[in-house]
mmCIF file of C-alpha atoms in Angstrom:
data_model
loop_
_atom_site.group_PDB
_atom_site.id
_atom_site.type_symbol
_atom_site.label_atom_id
_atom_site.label_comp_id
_atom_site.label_asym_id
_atom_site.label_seq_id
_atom_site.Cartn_x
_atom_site.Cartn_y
_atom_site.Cartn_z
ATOM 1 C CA UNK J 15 10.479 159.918 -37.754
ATOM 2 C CA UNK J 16 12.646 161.595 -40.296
ATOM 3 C CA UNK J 17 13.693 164.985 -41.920
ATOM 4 C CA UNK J 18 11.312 167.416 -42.921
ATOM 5 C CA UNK J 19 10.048 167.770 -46.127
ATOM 6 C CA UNK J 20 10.968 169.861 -48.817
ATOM 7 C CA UNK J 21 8.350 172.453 -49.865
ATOM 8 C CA UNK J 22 8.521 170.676 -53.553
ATOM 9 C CA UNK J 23 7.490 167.390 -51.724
ATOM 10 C CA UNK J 24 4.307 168.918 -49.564
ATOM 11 C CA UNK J 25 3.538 170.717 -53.215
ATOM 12 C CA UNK J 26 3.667 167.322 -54.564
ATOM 13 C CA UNK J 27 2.268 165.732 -51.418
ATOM 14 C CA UNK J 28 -0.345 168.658 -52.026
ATOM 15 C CA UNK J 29 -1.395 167.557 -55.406
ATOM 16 C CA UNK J 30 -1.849 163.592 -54.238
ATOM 17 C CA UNK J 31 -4.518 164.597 -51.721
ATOM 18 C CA UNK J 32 -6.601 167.073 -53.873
ATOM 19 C CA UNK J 33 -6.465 165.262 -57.295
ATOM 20 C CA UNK J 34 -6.637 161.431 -56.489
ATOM 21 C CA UNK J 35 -5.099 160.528 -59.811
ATOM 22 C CA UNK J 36 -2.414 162.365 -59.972
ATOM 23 C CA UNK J 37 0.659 160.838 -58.155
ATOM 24 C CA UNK J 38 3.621 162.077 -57.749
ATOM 25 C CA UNK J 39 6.911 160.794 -56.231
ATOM 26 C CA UNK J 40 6.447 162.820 -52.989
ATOM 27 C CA UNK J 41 3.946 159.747 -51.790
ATOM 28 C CA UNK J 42 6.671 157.328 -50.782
ATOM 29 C CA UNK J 43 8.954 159.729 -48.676
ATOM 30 C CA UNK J 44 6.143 162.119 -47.425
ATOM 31 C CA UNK J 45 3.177 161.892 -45.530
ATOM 32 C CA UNK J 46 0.645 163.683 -43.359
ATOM 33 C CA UNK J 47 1.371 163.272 -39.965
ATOM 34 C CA UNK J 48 -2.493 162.833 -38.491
ATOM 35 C CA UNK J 49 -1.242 162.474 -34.718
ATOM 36 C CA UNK J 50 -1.499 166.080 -34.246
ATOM 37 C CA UNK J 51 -4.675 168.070 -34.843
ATOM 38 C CA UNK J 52 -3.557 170.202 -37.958
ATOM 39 C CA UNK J 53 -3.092 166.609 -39.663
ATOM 40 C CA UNK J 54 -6.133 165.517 -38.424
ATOM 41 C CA UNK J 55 -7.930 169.166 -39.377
ATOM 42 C CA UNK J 56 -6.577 168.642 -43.173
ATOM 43 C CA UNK J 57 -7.487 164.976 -43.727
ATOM 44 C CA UNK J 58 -10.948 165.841 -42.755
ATOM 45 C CA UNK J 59 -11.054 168.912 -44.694
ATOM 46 C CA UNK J 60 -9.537 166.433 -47.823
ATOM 47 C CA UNK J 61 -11.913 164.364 -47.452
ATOM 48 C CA UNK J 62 -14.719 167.094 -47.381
ATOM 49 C CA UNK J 63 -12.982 169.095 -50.750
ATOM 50 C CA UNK J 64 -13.018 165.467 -52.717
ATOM 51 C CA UNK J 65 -16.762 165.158 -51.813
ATOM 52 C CA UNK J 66 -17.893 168.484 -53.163
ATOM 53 C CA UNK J 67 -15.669 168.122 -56.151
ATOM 54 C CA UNK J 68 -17.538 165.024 -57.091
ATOM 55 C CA UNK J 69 -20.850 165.961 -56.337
ATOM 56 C CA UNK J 70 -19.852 169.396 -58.534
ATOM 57 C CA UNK J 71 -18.770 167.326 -61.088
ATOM 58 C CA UNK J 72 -21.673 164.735 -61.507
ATOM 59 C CA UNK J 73 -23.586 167.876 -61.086
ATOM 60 C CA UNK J 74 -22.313 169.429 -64.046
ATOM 61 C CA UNK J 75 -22.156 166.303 -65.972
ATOM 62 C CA UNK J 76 -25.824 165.955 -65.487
ATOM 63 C CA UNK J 77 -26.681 169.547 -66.747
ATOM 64 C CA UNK J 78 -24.291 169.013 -69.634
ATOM 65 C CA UNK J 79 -26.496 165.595 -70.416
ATOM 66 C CA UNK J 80 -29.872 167.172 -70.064
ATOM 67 C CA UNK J 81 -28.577 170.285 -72.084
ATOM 68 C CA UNK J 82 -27.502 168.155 -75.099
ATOM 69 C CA UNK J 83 -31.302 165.984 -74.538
ATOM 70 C CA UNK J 84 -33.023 169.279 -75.144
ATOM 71 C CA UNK J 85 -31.249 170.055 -78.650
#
């Protein structure tokens, strides 16, 4: 275990787990601590945010497609 971190590193620890392709530095010297039940709570939640993001996405992508077909 070691210090606490800084609220610019759980920003930037933040940002990793909601937009996969950003990366930050805060990966290598912070991390969610999933032994506890809030950790646990948020990766699942993570997880569940990604998923609707895609499916919005391909979602819009698709309408955006079929909207351009019909012009």
């Amino acid at each position: 275990m070691g210090r606490p971190c800084s609220f610019g590193q759980q920003v930037g620890l933040g940002l990793e787990i909601g937009l996969p392709l950003f990366k930050t530095a805060a990966g290598g010297h912070c991390q969610l601590n999933t032994d506890d039940k809030a950790g646990q709570l948020f990766m699942v939640l993570s997880w569940v945010l990604q998923a609707l993001a895609w499916i919005f996405a391909t979602l819009a992508v698709a309408g955006y497609v079929g909207l351009i077909r019909k012009l």
